[in-house]
PDB file of N, CA, C and O in Angstrom:
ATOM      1  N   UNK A   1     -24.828   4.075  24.461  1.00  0.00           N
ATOM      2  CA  UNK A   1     -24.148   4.895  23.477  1.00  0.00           C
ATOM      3  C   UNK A   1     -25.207   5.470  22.534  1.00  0.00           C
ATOM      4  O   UNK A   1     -26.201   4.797  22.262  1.00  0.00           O
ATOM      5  N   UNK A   2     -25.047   6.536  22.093  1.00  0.00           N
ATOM      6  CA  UNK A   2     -26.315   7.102  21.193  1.00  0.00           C
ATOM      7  C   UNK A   2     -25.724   6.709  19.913  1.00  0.00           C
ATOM      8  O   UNK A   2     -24.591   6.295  19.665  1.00  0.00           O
ATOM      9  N   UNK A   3     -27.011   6.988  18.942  1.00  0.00           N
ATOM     10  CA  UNK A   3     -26.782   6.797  17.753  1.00  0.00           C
ATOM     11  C   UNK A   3     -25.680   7.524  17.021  1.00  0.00           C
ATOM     12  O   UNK A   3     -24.817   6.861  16.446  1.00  0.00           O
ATOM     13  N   UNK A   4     -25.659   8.510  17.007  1.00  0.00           N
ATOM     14  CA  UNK A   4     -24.628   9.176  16.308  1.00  0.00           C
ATOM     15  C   UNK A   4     -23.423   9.022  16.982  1.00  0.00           C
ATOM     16  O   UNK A   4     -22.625   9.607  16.250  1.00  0.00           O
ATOM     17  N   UNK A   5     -22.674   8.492  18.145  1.00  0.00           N
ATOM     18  CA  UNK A   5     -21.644   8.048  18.488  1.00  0.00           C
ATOM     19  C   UNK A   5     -21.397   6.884  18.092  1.00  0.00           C
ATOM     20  O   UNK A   5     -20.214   6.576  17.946  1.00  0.00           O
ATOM     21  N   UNK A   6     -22.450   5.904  17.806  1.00  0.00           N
ATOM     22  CA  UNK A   6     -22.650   4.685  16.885  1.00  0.00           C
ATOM     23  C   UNK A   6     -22.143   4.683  15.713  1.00  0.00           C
ATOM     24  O   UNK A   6     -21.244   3.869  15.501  1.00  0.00           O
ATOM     25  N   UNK A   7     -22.622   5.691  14.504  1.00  0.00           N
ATOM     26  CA  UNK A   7     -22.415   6.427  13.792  1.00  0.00           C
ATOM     27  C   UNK A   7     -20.887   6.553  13.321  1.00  0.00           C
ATOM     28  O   UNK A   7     -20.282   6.038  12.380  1.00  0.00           O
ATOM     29  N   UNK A   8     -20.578   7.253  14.127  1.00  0.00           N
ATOM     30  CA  UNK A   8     -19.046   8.032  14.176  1.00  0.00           C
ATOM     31  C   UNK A   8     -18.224   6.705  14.308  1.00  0.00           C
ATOM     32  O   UNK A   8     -17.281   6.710  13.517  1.00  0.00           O
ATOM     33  N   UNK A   9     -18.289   5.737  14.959  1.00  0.00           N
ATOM     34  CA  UNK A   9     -17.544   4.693  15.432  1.00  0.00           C
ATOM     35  C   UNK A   9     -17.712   3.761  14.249  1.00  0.00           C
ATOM     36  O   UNK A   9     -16.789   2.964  14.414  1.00  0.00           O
ATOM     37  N   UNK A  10     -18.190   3.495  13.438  1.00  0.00           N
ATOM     38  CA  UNK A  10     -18.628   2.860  12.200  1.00  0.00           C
ATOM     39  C   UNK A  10     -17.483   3.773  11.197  1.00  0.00           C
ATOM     40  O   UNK A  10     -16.481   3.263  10.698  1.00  0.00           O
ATOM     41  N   UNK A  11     -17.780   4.833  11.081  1.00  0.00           N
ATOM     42  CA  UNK A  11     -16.766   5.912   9.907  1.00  0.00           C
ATOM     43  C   UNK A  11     -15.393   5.513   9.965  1.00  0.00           C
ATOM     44  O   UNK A  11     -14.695   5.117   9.031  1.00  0.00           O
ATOM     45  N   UNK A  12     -14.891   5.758  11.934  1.00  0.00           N
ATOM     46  CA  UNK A  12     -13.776   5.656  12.063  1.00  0.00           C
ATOM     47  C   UNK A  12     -13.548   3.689  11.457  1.00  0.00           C
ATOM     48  O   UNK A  12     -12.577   3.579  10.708  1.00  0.00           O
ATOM     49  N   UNK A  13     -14.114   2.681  11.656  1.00  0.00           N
ATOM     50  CA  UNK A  13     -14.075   1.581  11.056  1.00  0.00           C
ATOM     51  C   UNK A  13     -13.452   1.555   9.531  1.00  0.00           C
ATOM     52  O   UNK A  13     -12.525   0.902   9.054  1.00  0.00           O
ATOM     53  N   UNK A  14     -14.256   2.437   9.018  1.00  0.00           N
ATOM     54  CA  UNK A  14     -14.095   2.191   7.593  1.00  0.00           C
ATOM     55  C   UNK A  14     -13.228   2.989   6.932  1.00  0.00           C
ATOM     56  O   UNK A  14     -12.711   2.645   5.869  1.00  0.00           O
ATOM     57  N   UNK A  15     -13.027   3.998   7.450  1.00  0.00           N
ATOM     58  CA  UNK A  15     -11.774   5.330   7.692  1.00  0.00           C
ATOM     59  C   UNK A  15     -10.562   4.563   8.360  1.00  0.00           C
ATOM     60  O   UNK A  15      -9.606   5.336   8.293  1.00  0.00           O
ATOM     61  N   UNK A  16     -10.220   3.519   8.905  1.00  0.00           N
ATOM     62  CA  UNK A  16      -9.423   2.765   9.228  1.00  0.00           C
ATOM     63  C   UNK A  16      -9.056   1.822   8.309  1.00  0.00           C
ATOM     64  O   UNK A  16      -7.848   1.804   8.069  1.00  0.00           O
ATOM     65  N   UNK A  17      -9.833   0.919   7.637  1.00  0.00           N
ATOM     66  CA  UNK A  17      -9.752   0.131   6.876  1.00  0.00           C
ATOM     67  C   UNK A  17      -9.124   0.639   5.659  1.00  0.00           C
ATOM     68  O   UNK A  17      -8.257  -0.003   5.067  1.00  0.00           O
ATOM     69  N   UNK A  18      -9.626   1.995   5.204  1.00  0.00           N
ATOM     70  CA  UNK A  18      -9.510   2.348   4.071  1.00  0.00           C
ATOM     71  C   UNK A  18      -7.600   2.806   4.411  1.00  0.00           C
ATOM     72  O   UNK A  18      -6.720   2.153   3.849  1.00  0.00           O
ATOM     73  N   UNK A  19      -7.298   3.823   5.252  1.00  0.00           N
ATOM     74  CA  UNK A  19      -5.704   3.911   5.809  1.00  0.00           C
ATOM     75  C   UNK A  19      -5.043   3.036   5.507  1.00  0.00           C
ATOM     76  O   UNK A  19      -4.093   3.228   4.747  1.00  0.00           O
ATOM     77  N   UNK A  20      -5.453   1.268   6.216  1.00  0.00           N
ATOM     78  CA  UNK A  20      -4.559   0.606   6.386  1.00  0.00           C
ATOM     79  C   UNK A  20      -4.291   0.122   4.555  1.00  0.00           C
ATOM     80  O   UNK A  20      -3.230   0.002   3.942  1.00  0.00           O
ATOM     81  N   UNK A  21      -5.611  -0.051   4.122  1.00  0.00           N
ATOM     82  CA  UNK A  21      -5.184  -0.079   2.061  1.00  0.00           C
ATOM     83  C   UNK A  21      -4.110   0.583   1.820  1.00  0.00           C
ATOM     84  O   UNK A  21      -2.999   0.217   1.436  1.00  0.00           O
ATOM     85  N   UNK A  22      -4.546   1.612   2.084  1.00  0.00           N
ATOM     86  CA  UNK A  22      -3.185   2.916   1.373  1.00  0.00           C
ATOM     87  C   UNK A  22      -2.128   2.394   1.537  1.00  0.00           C
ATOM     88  O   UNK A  22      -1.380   2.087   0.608  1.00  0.00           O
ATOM     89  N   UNK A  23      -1.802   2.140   3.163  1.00  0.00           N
ATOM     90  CA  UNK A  23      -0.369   1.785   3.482  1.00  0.00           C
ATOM     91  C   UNK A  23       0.005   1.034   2.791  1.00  0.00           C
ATOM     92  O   UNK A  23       1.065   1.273   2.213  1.00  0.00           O
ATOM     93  N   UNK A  24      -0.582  -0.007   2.579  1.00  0.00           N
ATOM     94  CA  UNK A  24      -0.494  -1.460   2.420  1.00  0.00           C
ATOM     95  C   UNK A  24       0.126  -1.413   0.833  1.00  0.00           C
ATOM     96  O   UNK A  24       1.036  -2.154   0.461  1.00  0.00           O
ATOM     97  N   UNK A  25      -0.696  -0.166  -0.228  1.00  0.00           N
ATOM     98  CA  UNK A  25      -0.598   0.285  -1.608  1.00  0.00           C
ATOM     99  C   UNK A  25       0.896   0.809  -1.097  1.00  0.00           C
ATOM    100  O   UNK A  25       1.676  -0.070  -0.734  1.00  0.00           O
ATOM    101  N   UNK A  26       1.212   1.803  -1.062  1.00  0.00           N
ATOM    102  CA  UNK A  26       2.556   2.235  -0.518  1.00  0.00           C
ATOM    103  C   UNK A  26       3.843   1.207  -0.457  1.00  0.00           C
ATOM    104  O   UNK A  26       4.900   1.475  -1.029  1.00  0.00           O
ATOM    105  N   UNK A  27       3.640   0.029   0.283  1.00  0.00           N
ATOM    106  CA  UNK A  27       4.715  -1.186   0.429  1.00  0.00           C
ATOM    107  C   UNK A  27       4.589  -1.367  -0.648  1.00  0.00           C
ATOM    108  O   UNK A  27       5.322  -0.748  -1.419  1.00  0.00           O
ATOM    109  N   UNK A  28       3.545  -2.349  -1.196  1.00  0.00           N
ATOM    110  CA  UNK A  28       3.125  -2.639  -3.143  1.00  0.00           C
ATOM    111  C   UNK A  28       4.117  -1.878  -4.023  1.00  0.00           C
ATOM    112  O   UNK A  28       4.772  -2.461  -4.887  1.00  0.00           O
ATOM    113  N   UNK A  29       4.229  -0.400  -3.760  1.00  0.00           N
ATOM    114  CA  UNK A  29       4.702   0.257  -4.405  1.00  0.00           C
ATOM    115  C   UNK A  29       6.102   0.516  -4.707  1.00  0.00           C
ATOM    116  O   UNK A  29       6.790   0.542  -5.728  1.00  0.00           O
ATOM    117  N   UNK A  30       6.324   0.741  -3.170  1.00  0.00           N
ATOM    118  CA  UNK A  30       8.281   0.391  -2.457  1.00  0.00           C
ATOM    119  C   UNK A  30       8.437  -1.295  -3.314  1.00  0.00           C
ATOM    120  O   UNK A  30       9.434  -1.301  -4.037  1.00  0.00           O
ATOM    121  N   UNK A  31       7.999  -2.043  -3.328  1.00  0.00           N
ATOM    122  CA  UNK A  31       8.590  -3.308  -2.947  1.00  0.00           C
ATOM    123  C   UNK A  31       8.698  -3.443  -4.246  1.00  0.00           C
ATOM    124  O   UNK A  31       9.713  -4.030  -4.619  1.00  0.00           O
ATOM    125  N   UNK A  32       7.677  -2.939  -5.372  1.00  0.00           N
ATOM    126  CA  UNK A  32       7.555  -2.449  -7.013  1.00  0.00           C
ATOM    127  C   UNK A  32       8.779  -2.108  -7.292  1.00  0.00           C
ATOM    128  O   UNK A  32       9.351  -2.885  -8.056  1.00  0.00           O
ATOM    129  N   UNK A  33       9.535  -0.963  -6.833  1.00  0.00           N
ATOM    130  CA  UNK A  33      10.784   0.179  -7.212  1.00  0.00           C
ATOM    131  C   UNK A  33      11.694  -0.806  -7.158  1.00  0.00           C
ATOM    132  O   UNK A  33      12.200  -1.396  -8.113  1.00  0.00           O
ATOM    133  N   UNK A  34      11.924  -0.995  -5.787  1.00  0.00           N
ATOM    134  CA  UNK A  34      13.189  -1.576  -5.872  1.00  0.00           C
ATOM    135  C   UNK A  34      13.430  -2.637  -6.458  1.00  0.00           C
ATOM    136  O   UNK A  34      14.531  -2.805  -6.983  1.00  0.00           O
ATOM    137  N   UNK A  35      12.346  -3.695  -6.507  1.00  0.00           N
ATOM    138  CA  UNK A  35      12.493  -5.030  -7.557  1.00  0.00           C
ATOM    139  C   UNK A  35      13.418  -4.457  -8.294  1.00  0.00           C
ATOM    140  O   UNK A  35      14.559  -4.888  -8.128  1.00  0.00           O
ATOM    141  N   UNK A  36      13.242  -3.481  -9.177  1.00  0.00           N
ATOM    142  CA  UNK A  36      13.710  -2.846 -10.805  1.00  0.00           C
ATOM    143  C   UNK A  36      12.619  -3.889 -11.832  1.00  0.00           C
ATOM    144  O   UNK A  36      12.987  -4.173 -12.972  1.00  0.00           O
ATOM    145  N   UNK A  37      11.297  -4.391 -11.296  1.00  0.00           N
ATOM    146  CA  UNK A  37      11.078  -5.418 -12.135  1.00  0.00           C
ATOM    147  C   UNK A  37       9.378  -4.818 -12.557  1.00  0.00           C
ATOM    148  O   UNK A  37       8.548  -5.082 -11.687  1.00  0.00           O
ATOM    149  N   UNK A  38       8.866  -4.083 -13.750  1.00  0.00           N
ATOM    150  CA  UNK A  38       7.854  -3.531 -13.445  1.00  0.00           C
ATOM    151  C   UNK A  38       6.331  -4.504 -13.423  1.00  0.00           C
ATOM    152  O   UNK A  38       5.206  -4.148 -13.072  1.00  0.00           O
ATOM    153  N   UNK A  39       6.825  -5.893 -13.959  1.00  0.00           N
ATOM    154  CA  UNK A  39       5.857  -6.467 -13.480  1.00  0.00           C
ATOM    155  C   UNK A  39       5.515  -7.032 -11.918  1.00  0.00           C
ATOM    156  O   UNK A  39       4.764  -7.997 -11.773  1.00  0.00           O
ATOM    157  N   UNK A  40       6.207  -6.264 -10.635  1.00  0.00           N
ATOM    158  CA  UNK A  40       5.712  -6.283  -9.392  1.00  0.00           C
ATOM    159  C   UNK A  40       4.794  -5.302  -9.387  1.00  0.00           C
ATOM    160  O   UNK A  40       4.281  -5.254  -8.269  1.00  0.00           O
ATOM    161  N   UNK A  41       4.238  -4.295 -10.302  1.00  0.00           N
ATOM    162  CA  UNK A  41       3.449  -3.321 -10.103  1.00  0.00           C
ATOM    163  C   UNK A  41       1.618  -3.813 -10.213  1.00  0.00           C
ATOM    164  O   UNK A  41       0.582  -3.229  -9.894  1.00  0.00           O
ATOM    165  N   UNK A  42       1.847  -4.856 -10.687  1.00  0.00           N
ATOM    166  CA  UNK A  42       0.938  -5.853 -11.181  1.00  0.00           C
ATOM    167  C   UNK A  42       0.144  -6.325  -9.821  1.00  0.00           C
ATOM    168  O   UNK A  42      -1.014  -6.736  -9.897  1.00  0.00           O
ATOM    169  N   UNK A  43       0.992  -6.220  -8.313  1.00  0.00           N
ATOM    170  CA  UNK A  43       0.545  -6.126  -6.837  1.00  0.00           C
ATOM    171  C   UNK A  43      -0.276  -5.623  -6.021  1.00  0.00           C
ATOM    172  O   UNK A  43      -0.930  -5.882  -5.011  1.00  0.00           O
ATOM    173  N   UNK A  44       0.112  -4.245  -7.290  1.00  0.00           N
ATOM    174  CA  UNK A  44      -0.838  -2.976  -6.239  1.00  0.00           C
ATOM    175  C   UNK A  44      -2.379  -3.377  -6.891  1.00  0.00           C
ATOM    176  O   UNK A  44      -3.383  -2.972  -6.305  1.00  0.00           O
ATOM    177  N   UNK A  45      -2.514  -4.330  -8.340  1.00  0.00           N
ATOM    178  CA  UNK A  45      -4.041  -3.714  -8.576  1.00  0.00           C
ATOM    179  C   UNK A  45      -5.003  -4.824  -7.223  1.00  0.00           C
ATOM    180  O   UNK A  45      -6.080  -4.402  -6.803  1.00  0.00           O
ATOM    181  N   UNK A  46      -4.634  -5.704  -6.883  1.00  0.00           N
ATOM    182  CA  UNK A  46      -5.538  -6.096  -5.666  1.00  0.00           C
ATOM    183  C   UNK A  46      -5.760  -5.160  -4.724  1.00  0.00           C
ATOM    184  O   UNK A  46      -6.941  -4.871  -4.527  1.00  0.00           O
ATOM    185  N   UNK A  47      -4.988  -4.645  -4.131  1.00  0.00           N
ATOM    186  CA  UNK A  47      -4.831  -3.562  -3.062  1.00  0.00           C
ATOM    187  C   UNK A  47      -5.714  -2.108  -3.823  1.00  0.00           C
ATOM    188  O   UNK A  47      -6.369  -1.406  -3.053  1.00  0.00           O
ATOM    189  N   UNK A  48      -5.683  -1.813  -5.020  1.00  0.00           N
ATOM    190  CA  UNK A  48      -6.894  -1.111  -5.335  1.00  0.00           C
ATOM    191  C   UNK A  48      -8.257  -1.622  -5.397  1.00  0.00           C
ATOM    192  O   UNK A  48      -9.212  -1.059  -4.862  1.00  0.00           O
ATOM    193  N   UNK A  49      -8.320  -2.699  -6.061  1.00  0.00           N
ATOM    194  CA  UNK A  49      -9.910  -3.273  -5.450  1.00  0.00           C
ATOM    195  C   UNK A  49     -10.088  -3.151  -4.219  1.00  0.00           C
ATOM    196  O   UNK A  49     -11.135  -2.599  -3.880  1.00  0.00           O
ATOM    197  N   UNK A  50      -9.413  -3.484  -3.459  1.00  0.00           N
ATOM    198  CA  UNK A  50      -9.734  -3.405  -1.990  1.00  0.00           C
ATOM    199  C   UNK A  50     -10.235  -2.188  -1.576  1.00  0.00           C
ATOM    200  O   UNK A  50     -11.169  -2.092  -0.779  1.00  0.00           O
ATOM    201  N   UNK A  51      -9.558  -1.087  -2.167  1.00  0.00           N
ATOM    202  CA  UNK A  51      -9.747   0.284  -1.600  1.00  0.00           C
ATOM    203  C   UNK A  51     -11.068   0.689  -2.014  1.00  0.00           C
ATOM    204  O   UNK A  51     -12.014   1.248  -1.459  1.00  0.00           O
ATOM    205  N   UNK A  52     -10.769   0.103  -3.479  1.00  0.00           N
ATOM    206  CA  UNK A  52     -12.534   0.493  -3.958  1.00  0.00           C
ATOM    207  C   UNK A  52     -13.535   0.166  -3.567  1.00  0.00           C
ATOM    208  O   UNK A  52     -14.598   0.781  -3.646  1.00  0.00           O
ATOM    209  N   UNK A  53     -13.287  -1.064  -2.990  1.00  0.00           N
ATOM    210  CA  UNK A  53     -14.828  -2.183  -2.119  1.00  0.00           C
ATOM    211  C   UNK A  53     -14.381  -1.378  -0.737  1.00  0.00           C
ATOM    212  O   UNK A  53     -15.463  -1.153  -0.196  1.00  0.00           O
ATOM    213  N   UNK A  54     -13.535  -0.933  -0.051  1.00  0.00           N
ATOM    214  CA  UNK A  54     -13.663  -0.091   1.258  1.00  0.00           C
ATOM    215  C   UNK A  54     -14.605   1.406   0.960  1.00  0.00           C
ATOM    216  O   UNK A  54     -15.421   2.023   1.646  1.00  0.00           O
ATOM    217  N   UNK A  55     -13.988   1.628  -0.517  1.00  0.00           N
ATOM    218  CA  UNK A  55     -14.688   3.162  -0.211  1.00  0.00           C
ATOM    219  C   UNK A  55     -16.199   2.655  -1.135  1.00  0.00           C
ATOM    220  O   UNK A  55     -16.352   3.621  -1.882  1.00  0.00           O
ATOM    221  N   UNK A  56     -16.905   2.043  -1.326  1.00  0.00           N
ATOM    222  CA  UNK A  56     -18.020   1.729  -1.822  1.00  0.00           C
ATOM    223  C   UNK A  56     -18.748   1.099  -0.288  1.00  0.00           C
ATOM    224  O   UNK A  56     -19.849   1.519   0.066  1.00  0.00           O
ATOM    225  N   UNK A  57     -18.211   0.371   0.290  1.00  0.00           N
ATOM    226  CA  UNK A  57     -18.981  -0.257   1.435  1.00  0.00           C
ATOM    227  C   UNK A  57     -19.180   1.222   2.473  1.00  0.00           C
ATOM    228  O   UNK A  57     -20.025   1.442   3.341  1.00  0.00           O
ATOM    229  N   UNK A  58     -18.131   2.014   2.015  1.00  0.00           N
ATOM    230  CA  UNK A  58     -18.162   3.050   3.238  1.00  0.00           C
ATOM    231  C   UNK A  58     -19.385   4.110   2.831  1.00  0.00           C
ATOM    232  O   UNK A  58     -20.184   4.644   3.601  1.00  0.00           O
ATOM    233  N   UNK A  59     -19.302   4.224   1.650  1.00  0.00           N
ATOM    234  CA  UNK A  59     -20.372   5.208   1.031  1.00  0.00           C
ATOM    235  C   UNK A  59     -21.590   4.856   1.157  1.00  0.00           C
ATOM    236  O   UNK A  59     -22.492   5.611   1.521  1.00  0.00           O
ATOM    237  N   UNK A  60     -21.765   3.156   0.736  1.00  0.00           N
ATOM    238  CA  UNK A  60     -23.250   2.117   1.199  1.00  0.00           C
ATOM    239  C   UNK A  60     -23.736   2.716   2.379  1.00  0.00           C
ATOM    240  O   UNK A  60     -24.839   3.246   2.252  1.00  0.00           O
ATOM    241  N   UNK A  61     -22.894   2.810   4.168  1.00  0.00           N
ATOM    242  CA  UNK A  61     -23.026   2.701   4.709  1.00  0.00           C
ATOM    243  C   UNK A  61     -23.324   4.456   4.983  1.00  0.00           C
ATOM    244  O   UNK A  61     -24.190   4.738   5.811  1.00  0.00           O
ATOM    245  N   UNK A  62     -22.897   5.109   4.570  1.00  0.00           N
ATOM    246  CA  UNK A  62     -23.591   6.772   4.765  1.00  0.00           C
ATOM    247  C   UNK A  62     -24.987   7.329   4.023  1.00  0.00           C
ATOM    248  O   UNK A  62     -25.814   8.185   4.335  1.00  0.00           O
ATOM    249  N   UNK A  63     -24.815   6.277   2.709  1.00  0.00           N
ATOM    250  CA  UNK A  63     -26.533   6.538   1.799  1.00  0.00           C
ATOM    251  C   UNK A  63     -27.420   6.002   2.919  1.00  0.00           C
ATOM    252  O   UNK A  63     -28.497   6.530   3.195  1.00  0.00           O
ATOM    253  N   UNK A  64     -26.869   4.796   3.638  1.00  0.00           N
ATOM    254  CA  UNK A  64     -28.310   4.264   4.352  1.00  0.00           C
ATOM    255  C   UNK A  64     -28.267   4.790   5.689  1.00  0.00           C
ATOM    256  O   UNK A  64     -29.218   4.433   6.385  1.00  0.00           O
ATOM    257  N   UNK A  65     -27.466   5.502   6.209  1.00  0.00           N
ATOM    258  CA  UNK A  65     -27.663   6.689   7.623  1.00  0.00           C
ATOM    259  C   UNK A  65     -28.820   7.862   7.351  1.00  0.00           C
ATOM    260  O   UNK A  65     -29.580   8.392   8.162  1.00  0.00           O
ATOM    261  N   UNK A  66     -28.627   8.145   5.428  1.00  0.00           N
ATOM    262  CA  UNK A  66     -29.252   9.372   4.911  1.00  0.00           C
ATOM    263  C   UNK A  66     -30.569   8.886   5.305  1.00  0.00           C
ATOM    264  O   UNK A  66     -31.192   9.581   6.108  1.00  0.00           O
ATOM    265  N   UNK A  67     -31.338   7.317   4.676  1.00  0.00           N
ATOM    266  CA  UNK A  67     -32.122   7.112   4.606  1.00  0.00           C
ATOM    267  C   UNK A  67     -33.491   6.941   5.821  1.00  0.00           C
ATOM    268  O   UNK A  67     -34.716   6.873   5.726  1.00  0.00           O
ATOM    269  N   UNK A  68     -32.489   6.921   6.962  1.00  0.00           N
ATOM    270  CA  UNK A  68     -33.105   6.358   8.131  1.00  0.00           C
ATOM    271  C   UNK A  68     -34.344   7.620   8.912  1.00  0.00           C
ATOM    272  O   UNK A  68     -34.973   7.320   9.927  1.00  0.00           O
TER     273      UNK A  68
END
């Protein structure tokens, strides 16, 4: 496999990871509403760290493609 198909297959990784957050924020969110209870909203902030350490590991991982 060449590098840049290497590459690409790594993105889609982390471009995956980062999707499945969202979704995951989305339920957090549904499951928030309907409670009627607004301290279930209190759910989603894990599921934003997450997204943030996905899109920071993902960015890590394109500064050091730049570097190579």
């Amino acid at each position: 496999m060449s590098k840049l198909a290497e590459i690409h297959d790594m993105c889609l990784e982390y471009e995956s990871d980062i999707v499945s957050d969202a979704e995951m924020l989305e339920d957090k969110r549904i499951k928030a509403y309907k409670s009627r209870d607004k301290e279930f909203f209190r759910e989603i902030l894990p599921v934003l760290n997450a997204i943030e350490q996905d899109v920071k590991s993902y960015r890590e991982y394109i500064l050091s493609m730049m570097e190579v």
